[in-house]
PDB file of C-alpha atoms and ligand atoms in Angstrom:
ATOM      1  CA  MET A   1     -44.767-132.432 101.650  1.00  0.00           C
ATOM      2  CA  THR A   2     -42.398-132.989  98.801  1.00  0.00           C
ATOM      3  CA  THR A   3     -39.035-134.443  99.606  1.00  0.00           C
ATOM      4  CA  THR A   4     -36.394-134.102  97.117  1.00  0.00           C
ATOM      5  CA  ARG A   5     -32.666-134.794  96.759  1.00  0.00           C
ATOM      6  CA  PHE A   6     -29.647-134.295  95.339  1.00  0.00           C
ATOM      7  CA  ALA A   7     -27.341-137.208  94.666  1.00  0.00           C
ATOM      8  CA  PRO A   8     -24.120-136.586  93.140  1.00  0.00           C
ATOM      9  CA  SER A   9     -21.108-139.058  92.734  1.00  0.00           C
ATOM     10  CA  PRO A  10     -17.723-137.631  94.493  1.00  0.00           C
ATOM     11  CA  THR A  11     -15.911-138.411  91.275  1.00  0.00           C
ATOM     12  CA  GLY A  12     -14.634-134.966  90.356  1.00  0.00           C
ATOM     13  CA  ALA A  13     -15.581-131.224  90.886  1.00  0.00           C
ATOM     14  CA  LEU A  14     -19.120-130.011  90.305  1.00  0.00           C
ATOM     15  CA  HIS A  15     -19.890-127.956  87.147  1.00  0.00           C
ATOM     16  CA  LEU A  16     -22.426-125.871  85.839  1.00  0.00           C
ATOM     17  CA  GLY A  17     -24.820-128.815  85.133  1.00  0.00           C
ATOM     18  CA  HIS A  18     -24.545-129.961  88.715  1.00  0.00           C
ATOM     19  CA  ALA A  19     -25.399-126.465  90.146  1.00  0.00           C
ATOM     20  CA  PHE A  20     -28.385-126.749  87.711  1.00  0.00           C
ATOM     21  CA  SER A  21     -29.505-129.956  88.982  1.00  0.00           C
ATOM     22  CA  ALA A  22     -28.930-129.309  92.465  1.00  0.00           C
ATOM     23  CA  LEU A  23     -31.006-126.015  92.385  1.00  0.00           C
ATOM     24  CA  PHE A  24     -33.707-127.741  90.415  1.00  0.00           C
ATOM     25  CA  ALA A  25     -34.072-130.195  93.184  1.00  0.00           C
ATOM     26  CA  ALA A  26     -33.910-127.656  95.790  1.00  0.00           C
ATOM     27  CA  ALA A  27     -36.471-125.627  94.206  1.00  0.00           C
ATOM     28  CA  ARG A  28     -38.976-128.664  94.001  1.00  0.00           C
ATOM     29  CA  GLY A  29     -38.687-129.844  97.644  1.00  0.00           C
ATOM     30  CA  ASP A  30     -40.216-128.673 100.924  1.00  0.00           C
ATOM     31  CA  ARG A  31     -37.496-130.654 102.657  1.00  0.00           C
ATOM     32  CA  PHE A  32     -34.058-131.140 100.480  1.00  0.00           C
ATOM     33  CA  LEU A  33     -31.832-133.779 100.870  1.00  0.00           C
ATOM     34  CA  LEU A  34     -28.133-134.469  99.761  1.00  0.00           C
ATOM     35  CA  ARG A  35     -26.727-137.932  99.172  1.00  0.00           C
ATOM     36  CA  LEU A  36     -23.263-138.624  98.411  1.00  0.00           C
ATOM     37  CA  GLU A  37     -23.264-141.657  96.027  1.00  0.00           C
ATOM     38  CA  ASP A  38     -19.875-142.768  96.541  1.00  0.00           C
ATOM     39  CA  ILE A  39     -19.990-146.816  96.038  1.00  0.00           C
ATOM     40  CA  ASP A  40     -17.513-146.655  93.128  1.00  0.00           C
ATOM     41  CA  THR A  41     -14.423-147.002  95.207  1.00  0.00           C
ATOM     42  CA  THR A  42     -12.089-146.497  92.004  1.00  0.00           C
ATOM     43  CA  ARG A  43     -13.425-143.165  91.113  1.00  0.00           C
ATOM     44  CA  CYS A  44     -14.720-141.532  94.027  1.00  0.00           C
ATOM     45  CA  ARG A  45     -12.475-139.504  96.358  1.00  0.00           C
ATOM     46  CA  PRO A  46     -13.175-138.149  99.866  1.00  0.00           C
ATOM     47  CA  GLU A  47     -11.874-134.602  98.818  1.00  0.00           C
ATOM     48  CA  TYR A  48     -14.041-134.549  95.882  1.00  0.00           C
ATOM     49  CA  ALA A  49     -16.938-135.028  98.667  1.00  0.00           C
ATOM     50  CA  ALA A  50     -15.770-132.134 100.719  1.00  0.00           C
ATOM     51  CA  TRP A  51     -15.674-129.878  97.414  1.00  0.00           C
ATOM     52  CA  ILE A  52     -19.332-130.785  96.762  1.00  0.00           C
ATOM     53  CA  LEU A  53     -20.494-129.865 100.063  1.00  0.00           C
ATOM     54  CA  GLU A  54     -18.325-126.592  99.803  1.00  0.00           C
ATOM     55  CA  ASP A  55     -19.552-125.576  96.351  1.00  0.00           C
ATOM     56  CA  LEU A  56     -23.391-126.504  97.049  1.00  0.00           C
ATOM     57  CA  ALA A  57     -23.124-124.215 100.332  1.00  0.00           C
ATOM     58  CA  TRP A  58     -21.440-121.516  98.254  1.00  0.00           C
ATOM     59  CA  LEU A  59     -24.337-121.791  95.770  1.00  0.00           C
ATOM     60  CA  GLY A  60     -26.540-121.090  98.666  1.00  0.00           C
ATOM     61  CA  LEU A  61     -28.294-124.041  99.048  1.00  0.00           C
ATOM     62  CA  ARG A  62     -29.128-125.449 102.404  1.00  0.00           C
ATOM     63  CA  TRP A  63     -30.077-129.138 103.282  1.00  0.00           C
ATOM     64  CA  GLU A  64     -31.181-131.059 105.864  1.00  0.00           C
ATOM     65  CA  GLU A  65     -28.713-133.012 107.797  1.00  0.00           C
ATOM     66  CA  PRO A  66     -27.319-135.873 107.938  1.00  0.00           C
ATOM     67  CA  VAL A  67     -25.994-136.239 104.497  1.00  0.00           C
ATOM     68  CA  ARG A  68     -26.334-139.754 103.438  1.00  0.00           C
ATOM     69  CA  VAL A  69     -22.841-141.312 102.360  1.00  0.00           C
ATOM     70  CA  GLN A  70     -24.154-144.160 100.279  1.00  0.00           C
ATOM     71  CA  SER A  71     -21.126-146.295 101.356  1.00  0.00           C
ATOM     72  CA  ALA A  72     -21.953-146.359 104.690  1.00  0.00           C
ATOM     73  CA  HIS A  73     -25.048-148.470 103.976  1.00  0.00           C
ATOM     74  CA  ALA A  74     -23.908-151.625 102.534  1.00  0.00           C
ATOM     75  CA  VAL A  75     -25.643-153.704 105.242  1.00  0.00           C
ATOM     76  CA  GLU A  76     -28.986-152.545 103.846  1.00  0.00           C
ATOM     77  CA  HIS A  77     -28.118-152.735 100.237  1.00  0.00           C
ATOM     78  CA  ARG A  78     -26.996-156.118 100.864  1.00  0.00           C
ATOM     79  CA  ALA A  79     -30.078-157.049 102.562  1.00  0.00           C
ATOM     80  CA  ALA A  80     -32.244-155.835  99.707  1.00  0.00           C
ATOM     81  CA  LEU A  81     -29.906-157.879  97.244  1.00  0.00           C
ATOM     82  CA  ALA A  82     -30.706-161.095  99.383  1.00  0.00           C
ATOM     83  CA  ARG A  83     -34.556-160.228  99.136  1.00  0.00           C
ATOM     84  CA  LEU A  84     -34.120-160.253  95.304  1.00  0.00           C
ATOM     85  CA  ARG A  85     -32.362-163.671  95.622  1.00  0.00           C
ATOM     86  CA  PRO A  86     -35.074-165.703  93.994  1.00  0.00           C
ATOM     87  CA  PHE A  87     -34.571-163.579  90.714  1.00  0.00           C
ATOM     88  CA  LEU A  88     -30.730-163.448  90.597  1.00  0.00           C
ATOM     89  CA  TYR A  89     -28.299-165.802  88.928  1.00  0.00           C
ATOM     90  CA  PRO A  90     -24.547-165.942  88.840  1.00  0.00           C
ATOM     91  CA  CYS A  91     -22.764-164.346  85.679  1.00  0.00           C
ATOM     92  CA  PHE A  92     -19.076-165.401  85.090  1.00  0.00           C
ATOM     93  CA  CYS A  93     -18.827-163.772  81.956  1.00  0.00           C
ATOM     94  CA  THR A  94     -16.042-161.398  81.350  1.00  0.00           C
ATOM     95  CA  ARG A  95     -16.255-158.541  79.282  1.00  0.00           C
ATOM     96  CA  ALA A  96     -14.404-160.256  76.607  1.00  0.00           C
ATOM     97  CA  ASP A  97     -16.710-163.235  77.013  1.00  0.00           C
ATOM     98  CA  ILE A  98     -19.655-160.948  76.415  1.00  0.00           C
ATOM     99  CA  ALA A  99     -18.251-159.451  73.466  1.00  0.00           C
ATOM    100  CA  ALA A 100     -17.225-162.724  72.066  1.00  0.00           C
ATOM    101  CA  ALA A 101     -20.960-163.950  72.214  1.00  0.00           C
ATOM    102  CA  GLY A 102     -21.364-161.473  69.712  1.00  0.00           C
ATOM    103  CA  GLY A 103     -24.292-159.485  68.672  1.00  0.00           C
ATOM    104  CA  ALA A 104     -25.431-158.086  71.956  1.00  0.00           C
ATOM    105  CA  PRO A 105     -27.815-155.524  71.014  1.00  0.00           C
ATOM    106  CA  GLN A 106     -27.633-151.928  72.311  1.00  0.00           C
ATOM    107  CA  GLY A 107     -30.086-151.287  74.920  1.00  0.00           C
ATOM    108  CA  PRO A 108     -31.294-148.308  76.483  1.00  0.00           C
ATOM    109  CA  SER A 109     -28.520-148.396  79.161  1.00  0.00           C
ATOM    110  CA  GLY A 110     -25.811-150.199  77.121  1.00  0.00           C
ATOM    111  CA  PRO A 111     -25.365-153.532  75.422  1.00  0.00           C
ATOM    112  CA  VAL A 112     -27.968-156.100  76.332  1.00  0.00           C
ATOM    113  CA  TYR A 113     -26.510-159.181  77.987  1.00  0.00           C
ATOM    114  CA  PRO A 114     -26.820-162.159  76.040  1.00  0.00           C
ATOM    115  CA  GLY A 115     -27.800-164.535  78.774  1.00  0.00           C
ATOM    116  CA  THR A 116     -25.117-167.041  78.443  1.00  0.00           C
ATOM    117  CA  CYS A 117     -24.988-167.707  82.319  1.00  0.00           C
ATOM    118  CA  ARG A 118     -28.854-167.769  82.694  1.00  0.00           C
ATOM    119  CA  ASP A 119     -29.302-171.538  81.971  1.00  0.00           C
ATOM    120  CA  LEU A 120     -26.312-172.976  83.950  1.00  0.00           C
ATOM    121  CA  SER A 121     -27.519-175.861  85.907  1.00  0.00           C
ATOM    122  CA  PRO A 122     -27.310-175.466  89.632  1.00  0.00           C
ATOM    123  CA  ALA A 123     -24.668-177.857  89.839  1.00  0.00           C
ATOM    124  CA  GLU A 124     -22.559-176.114  87.480  1.00  0.00           C
ATOM    125  CA  ARG A 125     -23.157-172.619  89.159  1.00  0.00           C
ATOM    126  CA  GLU A 126     -21.959-174.082  92.418  1.00  0.00           C
ATOM    127  CA  ARG A 127     -18.887-175.543  91.121  1.00  0.00           C
ATOM    128  CA  ARG A 128     -17.824-172.449  89.593  1.00  0.00           C
ATOM    129  CA  ILE A 129     -18.593-170.417  92.810  1.00  0.00           C
ATOM    130  CA  ALA A 130     -16.898-173.172  94.986  1.00  0.00           C
ATOM    131  CA  ALA A 131     -13.925-172.960  92.511  1.00  0.00           C
ATOM    132  CA  GLY A 132     -13.590-169.202  93.400  1.00  0.00           C
ATOM    133  CA  THR A 133     -14.551-167.940  89.707  1.00  0.00           C
ATOM    134  CA  PRO A 134     -15.269-164.161  89.827  1.00  0.00           C
ATOM    135  CA  HIS A 135     -18.980-163.797  89.410  1.00  0.00           C
ATOM    136  CA  ALA A 136     -21.550-160.563  89.082  1.00  0.00           C
ATOM    137  CA  TRP A 137     -25.019-161.138  90.185  1.00  0.00           C
ATOM    138  CA  ARG A 138     -27.748-160.574  87.499  1.00  0.00           C
ATOM    139  CA  LEU A 139     -31.235-159.970  87.599  1.00  0.00           C
ATOM    140  CA  ASP A 140     -33.200-162.325  85.499  1.00  0.00           C
ATOM    141  CA  MET A 141     -35.336-159.738  84.138  1.00  0.00           C
ATOM    142  CA  ALA A 142     -38.075-162.009  82.186  1.00  0.00           C
ATOM    143  CA  ARG A 143     -38.632-164.082  85.337  1.00  0.00           C
ATOM    144  CA  ALA A 144     -38.904-161.044  87.313  1.00  0.00           C
ATOM    145  CA  LEU A 145     -41.562-159.294  85.193  1.00  0.00           C
ATOM    146  CA  SER A 146     -43.359-162.755  84.866  1.00  0.00           C
ATOM    147  CA  HIS A 147     -45.749-162.386  87.752  1.00  0.00           C
ATOM    148  CA  LEU A 148     -45.879-158.445  87.905  1.00  0.00           C
ATOM    149  CA  PRO A 149     -48.493-156.204  86.088  1.00  0.00           C
ATOM    150  CA  PRO A 150     -47.002-153.700  83.702  1.00  0.00           C
ATOM    151  CA  LEU A 151     -44.966-151.037  85.389  1.00  0.00           C
ATOM    152  CA  HIS A 152     -45.429-147.315  85.012  1.00  0.00           C
ATOM    153  CA  PHE A 153     -43.995-143.980  86.542  1.00  0.00           C
ATOM    154  CA  THR A 154     -45.267-140.272  86.671  1.00  0.00           C
ATOM    155  CA  ASP A 155     -42.483-137.952  85.520  1.00  0.00           C
ATOM    156  CA  ARG A 156     -44.105-134.428  86.028  1.00  0.00           C
ATOM    157  CA  ALA A 157     -42.748-132.920  82.861  1.00  0.00           C
ATOM    158  CA  ARG A 158     -43.773-136.106  80.511  1.00  0.00           C
ATOM    159  CA  GLY A 159     -46.888-137.523  82.588  1.00  0.00           C
ATOM    160  CA  CYS A 160     -47.568-141.217  82.785  1.00  0.00           C
ATOM    161  CA  LEU A 161     -44.756-143.288  81.147  1.00  0.00           C
ATOM    162  CA  ARG A 162     -44.904-147.164  80.798  1.00  0.00           C
ATOM    163  CA  CYS A 163     -41.714-149.076  81.599  1.00  0.00           C
ATOM    164  CA  ASP A 164     -39.945-151.305  79.596  1.00  0.00           C
ATOM    165  CA  PRO A 165     -37.357-153.210  81.716  1.00  0.00           C
ATOM    166  CA  LEU A 166     -37.105-156.069  79.713  1.00  0.00           C
ATOM    167  CA  ALA A 167     -35.305-153.589  77.154  1.00  0.00           C
ATOM    168  CA  HIS A 168     -32.265-153.524  79.253  1.00  0.00           C
ATOM    169  CA  GLY A 169     -31.704-157.182  79.509  1.00  0.00           C
ATOM    170  CA  ASP A 170     -30.464-158.747  82.702  1.00  0.00           C
ATOM    171  CA  VAL A 171     -28.747-156.026  84.550  1.00  0.00           C
ATOM    172  CA  VAL A 172     -26.108-156.524  86.875  1.00  0.00           C
ATOM    173  CA  LEU A 173     -27.117-155.763  90.531  1.00  0.00           C
ATOM    174  CA  ALA A 174     -23.900-156.805  92.293  1.00  0.00           C
ATOM    175  CA  ARG A 175     -20.263-156.824  90.935  1.00  0.00           C
ATOM    176  CA  LYS A 176     -17.446-159.218  90.963  1.00  0.00           C
ATOM    177  CA  ASP A 177     -15.411-156.859  92.985  1.00  0.00           C
ATOM    178  CA  ALA A 178     -18.409-157.014  95.770  1.00  0.00           C
ATOM    179  CA  GLY A 179     -19.597-153.596  94.871  1.00  0.00           C
ATOM    180  CA  LEU A 180     -23.421-153.416  94.406  1.00  0.00           C
ATOM    181  CA  SER A 181     -24.862-151.575  91.392  1.00  0.00           C
ATOM    182  CA  TYR A 182     -26.076-147.914  91.384  1.00  0.00           C
ATOM    183  CA  HIS A 183     -29.781-148.900  90.361  1.00  0.00           C
ATOM    184  CA  LEU A 184     -30.023-151.226  93.597  1.00  0.00           C
ATOM    185  CA  CYS A 185     -28.462-148.599  95.900  1.00  0.00           C
ATOM    186  CA  VAL A 186     -30.200-145.678  94.493  1.00  0.00           C
ATOM    187  CA  VAL A 187     -33.919-147.381  95.082  1.00  0.00           C
ATOM    188  CA  CYS A 188     -32.869-148.525  98.680  1.00  0.00           C
ATOM    189  CA  ASP A 189     -31.472-144.970  99.581  1.00  0.00           C
ATOM    190  CA  ASP A 190     -34.264-143.132  97.866  1.00  0.00           C
ATOM    191  CA  ALA A 191     -36.643-145.016 100.085  1.00  0.00           C
ATOM    192  CA  ALA A 192     -34.420-144.820 103.158  1.00  0.00           C
ATOM    193  CA  GLN A 193     -34.405-140.954 102.923  1.00  0.00           C
ATOM    194  CA  GLY A 194     -38.385-140.767 102.266  1.00  0.00           C
ATOM    195  CA  VAL A 195     -37.749-139.108  98.997  1.00  0.00           C
ATOM    196  CA  THR A 196     -41.220-138.576  97.360  1.00  0.00           C
ATOM    197  CA  LEU A 197     -39.722-136.654  94.252  1.00  0.00           C
ATOM    198  CA  VAL A 198     -36.821-137.949  92.311  1.00  0.00           C
ATOM    199  CA  THR A 199     -35.144-135.355  90.083  1.00  0.00           C
ATOM    200  CA  ARG A 200     -32.204-135.971  87.807  1.00  0.00           C
ATOM    201  CA  GLY A 201     -31.185-135.415  84.492  1.00  0.00           C
ATOM    202  CA  GLU A 202     -32.843-136.951  81.388  1.00  0.00           C
ATOM    203  CA  ASP A 203     -29.779-139.164  80.470  1.00  0.00           C
ATOM    204  CA  LEU A 204     -31.290-141.329  83.534  1.00  0.00           C
ATOM    205  CA  LEU A 205     -34.659-141.341  82.402  1.00  0.00           C
ATOM    206  CA  PRO A 206     -34.181-145.189  80.973  1.00  0.00           C
ATOM    207  CA  ALA A 207     -32.730-146.182  84.254  1.00  0.00           C
ATOM    208  CA  THR A 208     -36.125-145.386  86.148  1.00  0.00           C
ATOM    209  CA  ASP A 209     -37.695-148.495  84.419  1.00  0.00           C
ATOM    210  CA  ILE A 210     -35.136-150.650  86.154  1.00  0.00           C
ATOM    211  CA  HIS A 211     -35.980-148.508  89.374  1.00  0.00           C
ATOM    212  CA  ARG A 212     -39.477-149.077  89.161  1.00  0.00           C
ATOM    213  CA  LEU A 213     -39.195-152.414  88.839  1.00  0.00           C
ATOM    214  CA  LEU A 214     -36.792-152.865  91.903  1.00  0.00           C
ATOM    215  CA  GLN A 215     -39.298-150.754  93.915  1.00  0.00           C
ATOM    216  CA  THR A 216     -42.083-153.129  93.120  1.00  0.00           C
ATOM    217  CA  LEU A 217     -40.059-156.379  93.812  1.00  0.00           C
ATOM    218  CA  LEU A 218     -38.506-154.785  97.201  1.00  0.00           C
ATOM    219  CA  GLU A 219     -42.294-153.335  97.886  1.00  0.00           C
ATOM    220  CA  LEU A 220     -40.648-149.833  98.219  1.00  0.00           C
ATOM    221  CA  PRO A 221     -42.861-146.571  97.904  1.00  0.00           C
ATOM    222  CA  GLU A 222     -43.236-145.245  94.467  1.00  0.00           C
ATOM    223  CA  PRO A 223     -41.838-141.825  94.193  1.00  0.00           C
ATOM    224  CA  ALA A 224     -42.841-139.164  91.454  1.00  0.00           C
ATOM    225  CA  TYR A 225     -40.122-138.257  89.051  1.00  0.00           C
ATOM    226  CA  GLU A 226     -39.015-135.138  87.104  1.00  0.00           C
ATOM    227  CA  HIS A 227     -35.972-135.735  84.478  1.00  0.00           C
ATOM    228  CA  HIS A 228     -34.593-132.366  83.529  1.00  0.00           C
ATOM    229  CA  PRO A 229     -32.698-131.179  80.282  1.00  0.00           C
ATOM    230  CA  LEU A 230     -29.031-131.678  80.380  1.00  0.00           C
ATOM    231  CA  LEU A 231     -26.984-128.487  80.308  1.00  0.00           C
ATOM    232  CA  GLN A 232     -25.256-128.228  77.157  1.00  0.00           C
ATOM    233  CA  GLY A 233     -21.845-126.344  76.390  1.00  0.00           C
ATOM    234  CA  PRO A 234     -21.371-123.900  73.634  1.00  0.00           C
ATOM    235  CA  ASP A 235     -20.543-126.960  71.115  1.00  0.00           C
ATOM    236  CA  GLY A 236     -24.183-128.079  71.765  1.00  0.00           C
ATOM    237  CA  LYS A 237     -22.714-131.227  73.620  1.00  0.00           C
ATOM    238  CA  ARG A 238     -23.994-132.062  77.010  1.00  0.00           C
ATOM    239  CA  LEU A 239     -21.526-130.448  79.634  1.00  0.00           C
ATOM    240  CA  ALA A 240     -19.000-132.605  80.939  1.00  0.00           C
ATOM    241  CA  LYS A 241     -15.966-132.308  83.035  1.00  0.00           C
ATOM    242  CA  ARG A 242     -13.921-134.509  80.602  1.00  0.00           C
ATOM    243  CA  ASP A 243     -14.963-132.150  77.817  1.00  0.00           C
ATOM    244  CA  GLY A 244     -13.428-129.133  79.903  1.00  0.00           C
ATOM    245  CA  ALA A 245     -16.953-127.799  81.682  1.00  0.00           C
ATOM    246  CA  PRO A 246     -15.678-125.283  84.074  1.00  0.00           C
ATOM    247  CA  ALA A 247     -15.728-126.486  87.541  1.00  0.00           C
ATOM    248  CA  LEU A 248     -17.787-124.320  90.109  1.00  0.00           C
ATOM    249  CA  ARG A 249     -14.548-124.118  92.333  1.00  0.00           C
ATOM    250  CA  ASP A 250     -12.414-122.490  89.325  1.00  0.00           C
ATOM    251  CA  LEU A 251     -15.202-120.227  88.581  1.00  0.00           C
ATOM    252  CA  ARG A 252     -15.152-119.070  92.196  1.00  0.00           C
ATOM    253  CA  ALA A 253     -11.435-118.919  92.504  1.00  0.00           C
ATOM    254  CA  ALA A 254     -11.637-116.536  89.051  1.00  0.00           C
ATOM    255  CA  GLY A 255     -13.774-114.244  91.140  1.00  0.00           C
ATOM    256  CA  MET A 256     -17.382-115.055  89.785  1.00  0.00           C
ATOM    257  CA  SER A 257     -20.204-114.899  92.574  1.00  0.00           C
ATOM    258  CA  ALA A 258     -22.798-117.375  93.197  1.00  0.00           C
ATOM    259  CA  ALA A 259     -25.018-115.046  91.568  1.00  0.00           C
ATOM    260  CA  GLU A 260     -23.240-114.705  88.625  1.00  0.00           C
ATOM    261  CA  VAL A 261     -23.143-118.328  88.369  1.00  0.00           C
ATOM    262  CA  LYS A 262     -26.826-118.759  88.601  1.00  0.00           C
ATOM    263  CA  ALA A 263     -27.267-116.206  86.153  1.00  0.00           C
ATOM    264  CA  ARG A 264     -25.712-118.308  83.559  1.00  0.00           C
ATOM    265  CA  LEU A 265     -28.404-121.218  84.346  1.00  0.00           C
ATOM    266  CA  PRO A 266     -31.478-121.559  82.643  1.00  0.00           C
ATOM    267  CA  GLY A 267     -34.309-120.580  84.632  1.00  0.00           C
ATOM    268  CA  TRP A 268     -32.031-119.101  87.186  1.00  0.00           C
ATOM    269  CA  GLY A 269     -30.748-115.862  85.537  1.00  0.00           C
TER     270      GLY A 269
HETATM  271  N1  LIG B 301     -25.398-140.268  91.390  1.00  0.00           N
HETATM  272  C1  LIG B 301     -25.743-140.103  90.016  1.00  0.00           C
HETATM  273  C2  LIG B 301     -24.937-139.144  89.317  1.00  0.00           C
HETATM  274  O1  LIG B 301     -24.025-138.370  89.728  1.00  0.00           O
HETATM  275  C3  LIG B 301     -27.211-139.513  90.259  1.00  0.00           C
HETATM  276  C4  LIG B 301     -28.142-140.533  90.454  1.00  0.00           C
HETATM  277  C5  LIG B 301     -29.648-140.105  90.799  1.00  0.00           C
HETATM  278  O2  LIG B 301     -29.892-138.984  90.870  1.00  0.00           O
HETATM  279  O3  LIG B 301     -30.361-141.048  90.716  1.00  0.00           O
HETATM  280  O4  LIG B 301     -25.289-139.128  87.890  1.00  0.00           O
END
C-alpha cells in the first residue's frame, strides 16, 4: 500500500507544473493525500487554497479527506522542535550580519551560515534572549550528525543516494517571527499523514538530505522518494508563475478542458 501526497503552498494559482506534480503523485499512490503548506503567513492566502482545491478537482483528481492544513498543526511542530533542543542554538544574526561575516559559501539550498552564533556562551545567549533580541533557532549540523551513521535515502528514479546534510550548514528550523521552517513541518506532516512515498520536483532533491536527518533525529519512519523533472517553458526555463506560466484557472476560463491541459503534460498526452 503506497501513500503519496501533493503538498502545494497556497501562494498563488496553480500552473501546468503543479498539475504535472499532482498527477505524478496521484498516479503513484494507492492512497493519495493533499496537504496545504500554508505556514508562510506573509505569502499564503485562503483564496489561493480554495483555488487549489478547485483546480485539482477540475483536473479529475480525488484525494482522501481530510486535507491537512499545515498551519493547524503548530502544536505538533513545536513539540518536534522541542525534541531537537539538544542540537539547537539561538541565532541573533540579521541577514546583514550574515552578509557582513562575508564569504558565506553557497550550499545546496542557499548560503551556508558562517556559524557566528554557534559558539556564544550560554550566559550570553540568555542575556540576549532576556533582552528581547529577535532570534532564530538553528540546527548545529555537525553536532547532530556526530553520533549518527551515514544517512541515505532511496529515490525511485535515482537509486540509493548518500545524504550530505553538512553541506547545508546550520539550517534554520524556527524563525524570528515564530514561524517554523519548511524542513521541520514537512517531515512531521509526512509522518503524521502516513506518507510512504514522497514525490516532488527535483528542485527539492537537496532538501531531502536535511529531511532524512530530521527524520532520524525525531525517530520518524523513512519514506521512499521520487523527485521528478521540472516542467520547462518554451524558453527552456523552469515554469514559474512569476515568469508568466499560465494559471490552470486561466486556461479553464479560456475554455480549455482538463483533458486538453493533460495533453500538454509529458507522459499524460
Ligand atoms: N510546499 C512545497 C512547494 O510548494 C512542496 C513541499 C514538498 O513537496 O515537500 O514547493
